[in-house]
Amino acid sequence: ATTPTCAETEDNIEGPFYKPGAPERGVLVTPSTKGTHLILTGQVLAAGASCAALGKAEVEIWQADARGGYDNQGYGLRGRVRTDGTGAYRFETVIPGHYLNGPQYRPAHIHVKVHVGGSERLTTQLYFEGDPYNDVDPFIKKALIMKLDDTGSGRAASYDLVVAA
Ligand code: FE
């Protein structure tokens, strides 16, 4: 018998559109935000045998809007939250659009950073099942593809972020 262990979440490139200083907020949509609403939830967990939930970890996301554009002027669709006592995080956002990387569209993705105790533990990207560009993207890793559930008013995805403790 093997002891179940939590494997560290795969990392992924930061990309060119990260911008430090995002506001602390989980609700990234405003009444004027276009696109399909997405609830993104999960837990931050410690890698290894404990799989301990990490409260007070910081999860930061940034992403393109539904048309594939990043807000590089302001902080639209950028934000960070602290995990609660169960390590849980939650964002309300939209499904990001596709944008060109050279001649090739990137699959929809949400960029993520996790900080624990003030130090950066993970930079990655989360992808969506069924995206037509998943199979041709040079950066995607299969383990980073999320399932999408229909909520009636939008979509929901859940992804646990496992970081070195
Ligand atoms: Fe990107």
Short mmCIF file of N, CA and C and ligand atoms in Angstrom, two decimals:
data_model
loop_
_atom_site.label_atom_id
_atom_site.label_comp_id
_atom_site.label_asym_id
_atom_site.label_seq_id
_atom_site.Cartn_x
_atom_site.Cartn_y
_atom_site.Cartn_z
N ALA A 1 0.85 -1.20 0.00
CA ALA A 1 0.00 0.00 0.00
C ALA A 1 0.88 1.25 0.00
N THR A 2 0.40 2.23 -0.69
CA THR A 2 1.16 3.48 -0.72
C THR A 2 0.40 4.56 0.04
N THR A 3 1.14 5.43 0.64
CA THR A 3 0.52 6.56 1.33
C THR A 3 0.19 7.62 0.29
N PRO A 4 -1.06 8.06 0.26
CA PRO A 4 -1.37 9.12 -0.70
C PRO A 4 -0.60 10.40 -0.36
N THR A 5 -0.09 11.01 -1.38
CA THR A 5 0.61 12.26 -1.16
C THR A 5 0.07 13.30 -2.14
N CYS A 6 0.17 14.53 -1.74
CA CYS A 6 -0.23 15.61 -2.64
C CYS A 6 0.97 16.02 -3.48
N ALA A 7 0.85 15.89 -4.78
CA ALA A 7 1.93 16.27 -5.69
C ALA A 7 1.83 17.76 -6.00
N GLU A 8 2.99 18.40 -6.04
CA GLU A 8 3.03 19.82 -6.35
C GLU A 8 2.34 20.12 -7.69
N THR A 9 1.57 21.17 -7.72
CA THR A 9 0.96 21.62 -8.98
C THR A 9 2.05 21.98 -9.97
N GLU A 10 1.84 21.57 -11.21
CA GLU A 10 2.80 21.89 -12.28
C GLU A 10 2.92 23.41 -12.45
N ASP A 11 4.12 23.86 -12.69
CA ASP A 11 4.28 25.29 -12.94
C ASP A 11 4.07 25.56 -14.43
N ASN A 12 4.05 26.83 -14.77
CA ASN A 12 3.84 27.25 -16.14
C ASN A 12 4.38 28.68 -16.26
N ILE A 13 4.74 29.06 -17.45
CA ILE A 13 5.40 30.36 -17.62
C ILE A 13 4.52 31.53 -17.16
N GLU A 14 5.17 32.57 -16.64
CA GLU A 14 4.44 33.75 -16.18
C GLU A 14 3.82 34.51 -17.34
N GLY A 15 4.48 34.54 -18.48
CA GLY A 15 3.96 35.29 -19.63
C GLY A 15 4.23 36.77 -19.47
N PRO A 16 3.91 37.55 -20.50
CA PRO A 16 4.32 38.96 -20.54
C PRO A 16 3.37 39.94 -19.86
N PHE A 17 2.22 39.49 -19.34
CA PHE A 17 1.20 40.45 -18.91
C PHE A 17 0.99 40.53 -17.41
N TYR A 18 1.90 39.95 -16.63
CA TYR A 18 1.79 40.08 -15.18
C TYR A 18 2.05 41.52 -14.78
N LYS A 19 1.29 41.96 -13.79
CA LYS A 19 1.44 43.33 -13.30
C LYS A 19 1.32 43.30 -11.78
N PRO A 20 2.38 43.61 -11.06
CA PRO A 20 2.29 43.57 -9.59
C PRO A 20 1.32 44.61 -9.06
N GLY A 21 0.86 44.38 -7.85
CA GLY A 21 0.03 45.38 -7.18
C GLY A 21 -1.45 45.21 -7.39
N ALA A 22 -1.88 44.04 -7.83
CA ALA A 22 -3.32 43.82 -8.05
C ALA A 22 -4.08 43.98 -6.74
N PRO A 23 -5.29 44.53 -6.82
CA PRO A 23 -6.08 44.74 -5.60
C PRO A 23 -6.52 43.43 -4.95
N GLU A 24 -6.74 43.51 -3.63
CA GLU A 24 -7.21 42.34 -2.90
C GLU A 24 -8.72 42.25 -3.07
N ARG A 25 -9.14 41.34 -3.93
CA ARG A 25 -10.57 41.15 -4.21
C ARG A 25 -10.75 39.84 -4.97
N GLY A 26 -11.86 39.17 -4.69
CA GLY A 26 -12.15 37.93 -5.38
C GLY A 26 -13.17 38.11 -6.49
N VAL A 27 -13.93 39.20 -6.41
CA VAL A 27 -14.93 39.47 -7.44
C VAL A 27 -14.30 40.38 -8.49
N LEU A 28 -14.00 39.80 -9.63
CA LEU A 28 -13.31 40.56 -10.67
C LEU A 28 -14.28 41.09 -11.72
N VAL A 29 -15.50 40.58 -11.70
CA VAL A 29 -16.49 41.05 -12.67
C VAL A 29 -17.18 42.31 -12.14
N THR A 30 -17.54 43.18 -13.06
CA THR A 30 -18.36 44.34 -12.76
C THR A 30 -19.61 44.22 -13.63
N PRO A 31 -20.61 45.07 -13.41
CA PRO A 31 -21.82 44.95 -14.24
C PRO A 31 -21.54 45.08 -15.74
N SER A 32 -20.44 45.71 -16.11
CA SER A 32 -20.16 45.91 -17.53
C SER A 32 -19.24 44.85 -18.12
N THR A 33 -18.81 43.89 -17.30
CA THR A 33 -17.90 42.86 -17.82
C THR A 33 -18.63 41.92 -18.76
N LYS A 34 -18.12 41.80 -19.98
CA LYS A 34 -18.74 40.91 -20.95
C LYS A 34 -18.16 39.50 -20.83
N GLY A 35 -18.96 38.53 -21.25
CA GLY A 35 -18.46 37.17 -21.29
C GLY A 35 -19.25 36.23 -20.40
N THR A 36 -18.82 34.99 -20.40
CA THR A 36 -19.47 33.95 -19.62
C THR A 36 -18.90 33.95 -18.20
N HIS A 37 -19.79 34.15 -17.23
CA HIS A 37 -19.32 34.19 -15.85
C HIS A 37 -18.70 32.86 -15.42
N LEU A 38 -17.68 32.96 -14.62
CA LEU A 38 -16.96 31.78 -14.15
C LEU A 38 -16.69 31.93 -12.65
N ILE A 39 -17.08 30.91 -11.90
CA ILE A 39 -16.69 30.82 -10.50
C ILE A 39 -15.51 29.86 -10.42
N LEU A 40 -14.38 30.37 -9.97
CA LEU A 40 -13.17 29.54 -9.83
C LEU A 40 -12.89 29.37 -8.34
N THR A 41 -12.87 28.12 -7.92
CA THR A 41 -12.63 27.82 -6.51
C THR A 41 -11.57 26.74 -6.38
N GLY A 42 -11.11 26.55 -5.17
CA GLY A 42 -10.16 25.48 -4.89
C GLY A 42 -9.55 25.69 -3.52
N GLN A 43 -8.60 24.84 -3.23
CA GLN A 43 -7.87 24.95 -1.97
C GLN A 43 -6.39 25.07 -2.27
N VAL A 44 -5.68 25.76 -1.39
CA VAL A 44 -4.23 25.72 -1.43
C VAL A 44 -3.79 24.68 -0.40
N LEU A 45 -3.01 23.72 -0.88
CA LEU A 45 -2.60 22.59 -0.05
C LEU A 45 -1.08 22.46 -0.05
N ALA A 46 -0.56 21.89 1.03
CA ALA A 46 0.87 21.64 1.12
C ALA A 46 1.20 20.32 0.43
N ALA A 47 2.24 20.35 -0.38
CA ALA A 47 2.69 19.13 -1.04
C ALA A 47 3.23 18.14 0.00
N GLY A 48 3.12 16.86 -0.34
CA GLY A 48 3.65 15.83 0.54
C GLY A 48 2.55 15.02 1.17
N ALA A 49 2.89 14.28 2.19
CA ALA A 49 1.95 13.34 2.79
C ALA A 49 0.85 14.03 3.59
N SER A 50 1.13 15.22 4.09
CA SER A 50 0.14 15.88 4.95
C SER A 50 -1.02 16.44 4.13
N CYS A 51 -0.74 16.94 2.95
CA CYS A 51 -1.75 17.64 2.14
C CYS A 51 -2.44 18.72 2.98
N ALA A 52 -1.72 19.31 3.89
CA ALA A 52 -2.33 20.26 4.82
C ALA A 52 -2.92 21.45 4.09
N ALA A 53 -4.10 21.86 4.50
CA ALA A 53 -4.71 23.07 3.96
C ALA A 53 -3.92 24.27 4.45
N LEU A 54 -3.61 25.17 3.54
CA LEU A 54 -2.82 26.34 3.90
C LEU A 54 -3.72 27.58 3.95
N GLY A 55 -4.08 27.96 5.15
CA GLY A 55 -4.83 29.20 5.35
C GLY A 55 -3.91 30.39 5.20
N LYS A 56 -4.51 31.54 4.93
CA LYS A 56 -3.76 32.80 4.79
C LYS A 56 -2.73 32.77 3.67
N ALA A 57 -2.85 31.79 2.77
CA ALA A 57 -2.04 31.85 1.56
C ALA A 57 -2.66 32.88 0.64
N GLU A 58 -1.85 33.44 -0.26
CA GLU A 58 -2.38 34.43 -1.19
C GLU A 58 -2.43 33.83 -2.59
N VAL A 59 -3.61 33.86 -3.17
CA VAL A 59 -3.79 33.40 -4.55
C VAL A 59 -4.08 34.62 -5.41
N GLU A 60 -3.28 34.81 -6.42
CA GLU A 60 -3.43 35.96 -7.31
C GLU A 60 -3.70 35.44 -8.72
N ILE A 61 -4.68 36.05 -9.40
CA ILE A 61 -4.91 35.66 -10.79
C ILE A 61 -4.93 36.90 -11.68
N TRP A 62 -4.59 36.67 -12.92
CA TRP A 62 -4.74 37.70 -13.96
C TRP A 62 -5.05 36.98 -15.27
N GLN A 63 -5.82 37.65 -16.10
CA GLN A 63 -6.32 36.96 -17.29
C GLN A 63 -6.79 37.95 -18.35
N ALA A 64 -6.95 37.44 -19.56
CA ALA A 64 -7.55 38.21 -20.64
C ALA A 64 -9.06 38.30 -20.43
N ASP A 65 -9.66 39.33 -21.01
CA ASP A 65 -11.12 39.42 -21.00
C ASP A 65 -11.70 38.48 -22.07
N ALA A 66 -13.00 38.52 -22.22
CA ALA A 66 -13.66 37.58 -23.12
C ALA A 66 -13.24 37.76 -24.57
N ARG A 67 -12.71 38.94 -24.90
CA ARG A 67 -12.24 39.20 -26.26
C ARG A 67 -10.75 38.91 -26.44
N GLY A 68 -10.11 38.48 -25.36
CA GLY A 68 -8.70 38.11 -25.47
C GLY A 68 -7.72 39.21 -25.12
N GLY A 69 -8.23 40.30 -24.52
CA GLY A 69 -7.34 41.41 -24.19
C GLY A 69 -7.05 41.50 -22.70
N TYR A 70 -5.80 41.79 -22.36
CA TYR A 70 -5.42 42.07 -20.97
C TYR A 70 -5.59 43.55 -20.68
N ASP A 71 -5.95 43.87 -19.47
CA ASP A 71 -5.97 45.27 -19.04
C ASP A 71 -4.58 45.61 -18.52
N ASN A 72 -3.81 46.25 -19.38
CA ASN A 72 -2.45 46.62 -18.97
C ASN A 72 -2.38 48.06 -18.46
N GLN A 73 -3.52 48.78 -18.60
CA GLN A 73 -3.61 50.14 -18.09
C GLN A 73 -3.98 50.11 -16.62
N GLY A 74 -5.04 49.36 -16.31
CA GLY A 74 -5.52 49.26 -14.95
C GLY A 74 -5.41 47.84 -14.43
N TYR A 75 -6.37 47.47 -13.58
CA TYR A 75 -6.31 46.15 -12.96
C TYR A 75 -7.55 45.32 -13.26
N GLY A 76 -8.17 45.56 -14.41
CA GLY A 76 -9.32 44.75 -14.78
C GLY A 76 -8.96 43.28 -14.89
N LEU A 77 -9.79 42.44 -14.31
CA LEU A 77 -9.59 40.99 -14.30
C LEU A 77 -8.24 40.59 -13.71
N ARG A 78 -7.87 41.36 -12.68
CA ARG A 78 -6.67 41.05 -11.89
C ARG A 78 -7.07 41.17 -10.43
N GLY A 79 -6.66 40.24 -9.62
CA GLY A 79 -6.98 40.34 -8.20
C GLY A 79 -6.29 39.25 -7.41
N ARG A 80 -6.33 39.44 -6.09
CA ARG A 80 -5.72 38.42 -5.21
C ARG A 80 -6.59 38.28 -3.97
N VAL A 81 -6.62 37.04 -3.47
CA VAL A 81 -7.40 36.75 -2.27
C VAL A 81 -6.54 35.94 -1.30
N ARG A 82 -6.95 35.97 -0.02
CA ARG A 82 -6.31 35.14 0.99
C ARG A 82 -7.18 33.90 1.21
N THR A 83 -6.53 32.77 1.36
CA THR A 83 -7.31 31.57 1.67
C THR A 83 -7.83 31.64 3.10
N ASP A 84 -8.97 30.96 3.29
CA ASP A 84 -9.54 30.90 4.64
C ASP A 84 -8.89 29.74 5.42
N GLY A 85 -9.46 29.44 6.57
CA GLY A 85 -8.87 28.43 7.44
C GLY A 85 -8.84 27.04 6.83
N THR A 86 -9.66 26.80 5.82
CA THR A 86 -9.65 25.50 5.14
C THR A 86 -8.81 25.55 3.87
N GLY A 87 -8.07 26.63 3.70
CA GLY A 87 -7.23 26.76 2.50
C GLY A 87 -7.99 27.14 1.26
N ALA A 88 -9.27 27.47 1.42
CA ALA A 88 -10.12 27.71 0.25
C ALA A 88 -9.95 29.11 -0.32
N TYR A 89 -10.03 29.18 -1.65
CA TYR A 89 -10.05 30.46 -2.34
C TYR A 89 -11.23 30.48 -3.30
N ARG A 90 -11.63 31.67 -3.72
CA ARG A 90 -12.77 31.80 -4.64
C ARG A 90 -12.66 33.09 -5.44
N PHE A 91 -12.85 32.97 -6.74
CA PHE A 91 -12.90 34.14 -7.62
C PHE A 91 -14.18 34.10 -8.44
N GLU A 92 -14.72 35.28 -8.70
CA GLU A 92 -15.80 35.44 -9.67
C GLU A 92 -15.23 36.23 -10.84
N THR A 93 -15.22 35.58 -12.00
CA THR A 93 -14.60 36.21 -13.15
C THR A 93 -15.35 35.79 -14.41
N VAL A 94 -14.70 35.82 -15.55
CA VAL A 94 -15.31 35.35 -16.79
C VAL A 94 -14.35 34.38 -17.47
N ILE A 95 -14.88 33.59 -18.37
CA ILE A 95 -14.03 32.72 -19.19
C ILE A 95 -13.19 33.62 -20.08
N PRO A 96 -11.87 33.49 -20.00
CA PRO A 96 -11.02 34.35 -20.84
C PRO A 96 -11.11 33.98 -22.32
N GLY A 97 -10.85 34.97 -23.17
CA GLY A 97 -10.85 34.73 -24.60
C GLY A 97 -9.49 34.27 -25.09
N HIS A 98 -9.44 34.02 -26.37
CA HIS A 98 -8.18 33.60 -27.01
C HIS A 98 -7.42 34.83 -27.49
N TYR A 99 -6.11 34.75 -27.45
CA TYR A 99 -5.30 35.82 -28.05
C TYR A 99 -4.13 35.21 -28.80
N LEU A 100 -3.64 35.98 -29.75
CA LEU A 100 -2.56 35.49 -30.60
C LEU A 100 -1.23 35.56 -29.88
N ASN A 101 -0.49 34.48 -29.98
CA ASN A 101 0.90 34.45 -29.55
C ASN A 101 1.70 34.13 -30.80
N GLY A 102 2.23 35.19 -31.44
CA GLY A 102 2.81 34.99 -32.77
C GLY A 102 1.68 34.62 -33.73
N PRO A 103 1.86 33.57 -34.51
CA PRO A 103 0.83 33.20 -35.48
C PRO A 103 -0.26 32.30 -34.91
N GLN A 104 -0.13 31.94 -33.63
CA GLN A 104 -0.95 30.87 -33.07
C GLN A 104 -1.77 31.39 -31.88
N TYR A 105 -3.07 31.10 -31.86
CA TYR A 105 -3.87 31.46 -30.70
C TYR A 105 -3.51 30.59 -29.50
N ARG A 106 -3.47 31.22 -28.36
CA ARG A 106 -3.31 30.46 -27.12
C ARG A 106 -4.69 29.96 -26.67
N PRO A 107 -4.74 28.78 -26.05
CA PRO A 107 -6.00 28.34 -25.45
C PRO A 107 -6.37 29.27 -24.30
N ALA A 108 -7.66 29.34 -23.98
CA ALA A 108 -8.07 30.15 -22.83
C ALA A 108 -7.33 29.68 -21.58
N HIS A 109 -6.90 30.65 -20.78
CA HIS A 109 -6.14 30.29 -19.57
C HIS A 109 -6.23 31.42 -18.57
N ILE A 110 -6.08 31.05 -17.32
CA ILE A 110 -6.00 32.01 -16.22
C ILE A 110 -4.63 31.86 -15.57
N HIS A 111 -3.92 32.98 -15.47
CA HIS A 111 -2.61 32.95 -14.82
C HIS A 111 -2.79 32.99 -13.31
N VAL A 112 -1.93 32.27 -12.61
CA VAL A 112 -2.04 32.15 -11.15
C VAL A 112 -0.66 32.25 -10.51
N LYS A 113 -0.63 32.97 -9.40
CA LYS A 113 0.54 32.93 -8.51
C LYS A 113 0.04 32.61 -7.11
N VAL A 114 0.83 31.86 -6.37
CA VAL A 114 0.52 31.58 -4.97
C VAL A 114 1.71 32.03 -4.12
N HIS A 115 1.37 32.82 -3.11
CA HIS A 115 2.36 33.21 -2.10
C HIS A 115 1.95 32.61 -0.76
N VAL A 116 2.92 32.10 -0.05
CA VAL A 116 2.68 31.60 1.31
C VAL A 116 3.71 32.24 2.21
N GLY A 117 3.21 32.84 3.29
CA GLY A 117 4.14 33.49 4.22
C GLY A 117 5.02 34.51 3.54
N GLY A 118 4.46 35.18 2.52
CA GLY A 118 5.20 36.26 1.87
C GLY A 118 6.16 35.79 0.79
N SER A 119 6.33 34.49 0.59
CA SER A 119 7.23 34.04 -0.47
C SER A 119 6.46 33.36 -1.59
N GLU A 120 6.93 33.59 -2.80
CA GLU A 120 6.24 33.03 -3.96
C GLU A 120 6.51 31.54 -4.06
N ARG A 121 5.43 30.75 -4.16
CA ARG A 121 5.59 29.29 -4.21
C ARG A 121 5.21 28.70 -5.55
N LEU A 122 4.44 29.43 -6.32
CA LEU A 122 3.95 28.83 -7.58
C LEU A 122 3.57 29.94 -8.55
N THR A 123 3.97 29.77 -9.81
CA THR A 123 3.44 30.55 -10.92
C THR A 123 2.99 29.55 -11.97
N THR A 124 1.72 29.62 -12.33
CA THR A 124 1.23 28.66 -13.30
C THR A 124 0.08 29.25 -14.11
N GLN A 125 -0.54 28.43 -14.92
CA GLN A 125 -1.71 28.82 -15.70
C GLN A 125 -2.71 27.67 -15.64
N LEU A 126 -3.98 28.01 -15.56
CA LEU A 126 -5.05 27.02 -15.56
C LEU A 126 -5.82 27.10 -16.88
N TYR A 127 -6.08 25.94 -17.45
CA TYR A 127 -6.71 25.85 -18.77
C TYR A 127 -8.09 25.19 -18.64
N PHE A 128 -8.82 25.15 -19.75
CA PHE A 128 -10.20 24.67 -19.74
C PHE A 128 -10.39 23.49 -20.68
N GLU A 129 -11.05 22.47 -20.19
CA GLU A 129 -11.31 21.30 -21.04
C GLU A 129 -12.11 21.73 -22.26
N GLY A 130 -11.83 21.08 -23.37
CA GLY A 130 -12.60 21.31 -24.59
C GLY A 130 -12.15 22.49 -25.42
N ASP A 131 -11.14 23.21 -24.97
CA ASP A 131 -10.68 24.37 -25.75
C ASP A 131 -10.02 23.87 -27.04
N PRO A 132 -10.39 24.47 -28.19
CA PRO A 132 -9.85 23.97 -29.46
C PRO A 132 -8.35 24.15 -29.60
N TYR A 133 -7.74 25.02 -28.80
CA TYR A 133 -6.30 25.26 -28.94
C TYR A 133 -5.47 24.49 -27.92
N ASN A 134 -6.13 23.71 -27.06
CA ASN A 134 -5.37 22.94 -26.07
C ASN A 134 -4.35 22.01 -26.72
N ASP A 135 -4.72 21.48 -27.88
CA ASP A 135 -3.88 20.45 -28.49
C ASP A 135 -2.69 21.01 -29.25
N VAL A 136 -2.69 22.31 -29.51
CA VAL A 136 -1.61 22.87 -30.32
C VAL A 136 -0.74 23.86 -29.55
N ASP A 137 -1.11 24.15 -28.33
CA ASP A 137 -0.36 25.15 -27.56
C ASP A 137 0.97 24.57 -27.07
N PRO A 138 2.06 25.33 -27.23
CA PRO A 138 3.36 24.80 -26.81
C PRO A 138 3.60 24.87 -25.29
N PHE A 139 2.75 25.59 -24.56
CA PHE A 139 3.01 25.81 -23.13
C PHE A 139 2.14 24.95 -22.22
N ILE A 140 0.99 24.54 -22.72
CA ILE A 140 0.01 23.87 -21.86
C ILE A 140 0.56 22.55 -21.30
N LYS A 141 0.13 22.24 -20.08
CA LYS A 141 0.39 20.92 -19.50
C LYS A 141 -0.96 20.31 -19.17
N LYS A 142 -1.11 19.05 -19.51
CA LYS A 142 -2.41 18.38 -19.34
C LYS A 142 -2.95 18.46 -17.93
N ALA A 143 -2.04 18.40 -16.95
CA ALA A 143 -2.47 18.39 -15.54
C ALA A 143 -3.08 19.73 -15.13
N LEU A 144 -2.92 20.75 -15.96
CA LEU A 144 -3.43 22.08 -15.62
C LEU A 144 -4.77 22.38 -16.29
N ILE A 145 -5.35 21.40 -16.94
CA ILE A 145 -6.65 21.58 -17.60
C ILE A 145 -7.77 21.30 -16.61
N MET A 146 -8.67 22.28 -16.46
CA MET A 146 -9.78 22.16 -15.51
C MET A 146 -11.04 21.66 -16.21
N LYS A 147 -11.84 20.92 -15.46
CA LYS A 147 -13.19 20.58 -15.91
C LYS A 147 -14.09 21.79 -15.69
N LEU A 148 -15.09 21.93 -16.54
CA LEU A 148 -16.03 23.03 -16.43
C LEU A 148 -17.41 22.49 -16.12
N ASP A 149 -18.04 23.05 -15.12
CA ASP A 149 -19.43 22.69 -14.82
C ASP A 149 -20.34 23.85 -15.18
N ASP A 150 -21.55 23.50 -15.61
CA ASP A 150 -22.55 24.50 -15.93
C ASP A 150 -23.31 24.84 -14.65
N THR A 151 -23.38 26.12 -14.32
CA THR A 151 -24.08 26.51 -13.09
C THR A 151 -25.49 27.03 -13.38
N GLY A 152 -25.87 27.09 -14.63
CA GLY A 152 -27.14 27.70 -14.97
C GLY A 152 -26.96 29.14 -15.37
N SER A 153 -26.20 29.90 -14.58
CA SER A 153 -25.94 31.29 -14.93
C SER A 153 -24.51 31.50 -15.43
N GLY A 154 -23.78 30.43 -15.58
CA GLY A 154 -22.40 30.54 -16.04
C GLY A 154 -21.70 29.21 -15.91
N ARG A 155 -20.41 29.26 -15.61
CA ARG A 155 -19.63 28.05 -15.46
C ARG A 155 -18.92 28.08 -14.11
N ALA A 156 -18.52 26.90 -13.67
CA ALA A 156 -17.73 26.79 -12.45
C ALA A 156 -16.59 25.83 -12.70
N ALA A 157 -15.46 26.14 -12.12
CA ALA A 157 -14.30 25.26 -12.21
C ALA A 157 -13.63 25.24 -10.84
N SER A 158 -13.04 24.11 -10.53
CA SER A 158 -12.35 23.98 -9.25
C SER A 158 -10.97 23.40 -9.48
N TYR A 159 -10.00 23.98 -8.80
CA TYR A 159 -8.62 23.48 -8.97
C TYR A 159 -7.85 23.72 -7.69
N ASP A 160 -7.31 22.64 -7.14
CA ASP A 160 -6.49 22.76 -5.93
C ASP A 160 -5.05 23.08 -6.32
N LEU A 161 -4.48 24.03 -5.62
CA LEU A 161 -3.13 24.47 -5.88
C LEU A 161 -2.23 23.91 -4.79
N VAL A 162 -1.35 22.99 -5.18
CA VAL A 162 -0.52 22.28 -4.23
C VAL A 162 0.90 22.83 -4.32
N VAL A 163 1.39 23.34 -3.21
CA VAL A 163 2.69 24.02 -3.23
C VAL A 163 3.63 23.41 -2.19
N ALA A 164 4.90 23.55 -2.44
CA ALA A 164 5.90 23.09 -1.47
C ALA A 164 5.65 23.81 -0.15
N ALA A 165 5.61 23.06 0.91
CA ALA A 165 5.28 23.66 2.20
C ALA A 165 6.48 24.40 2.78
FE FE B 1 -1.85 34.84 -20.83
#
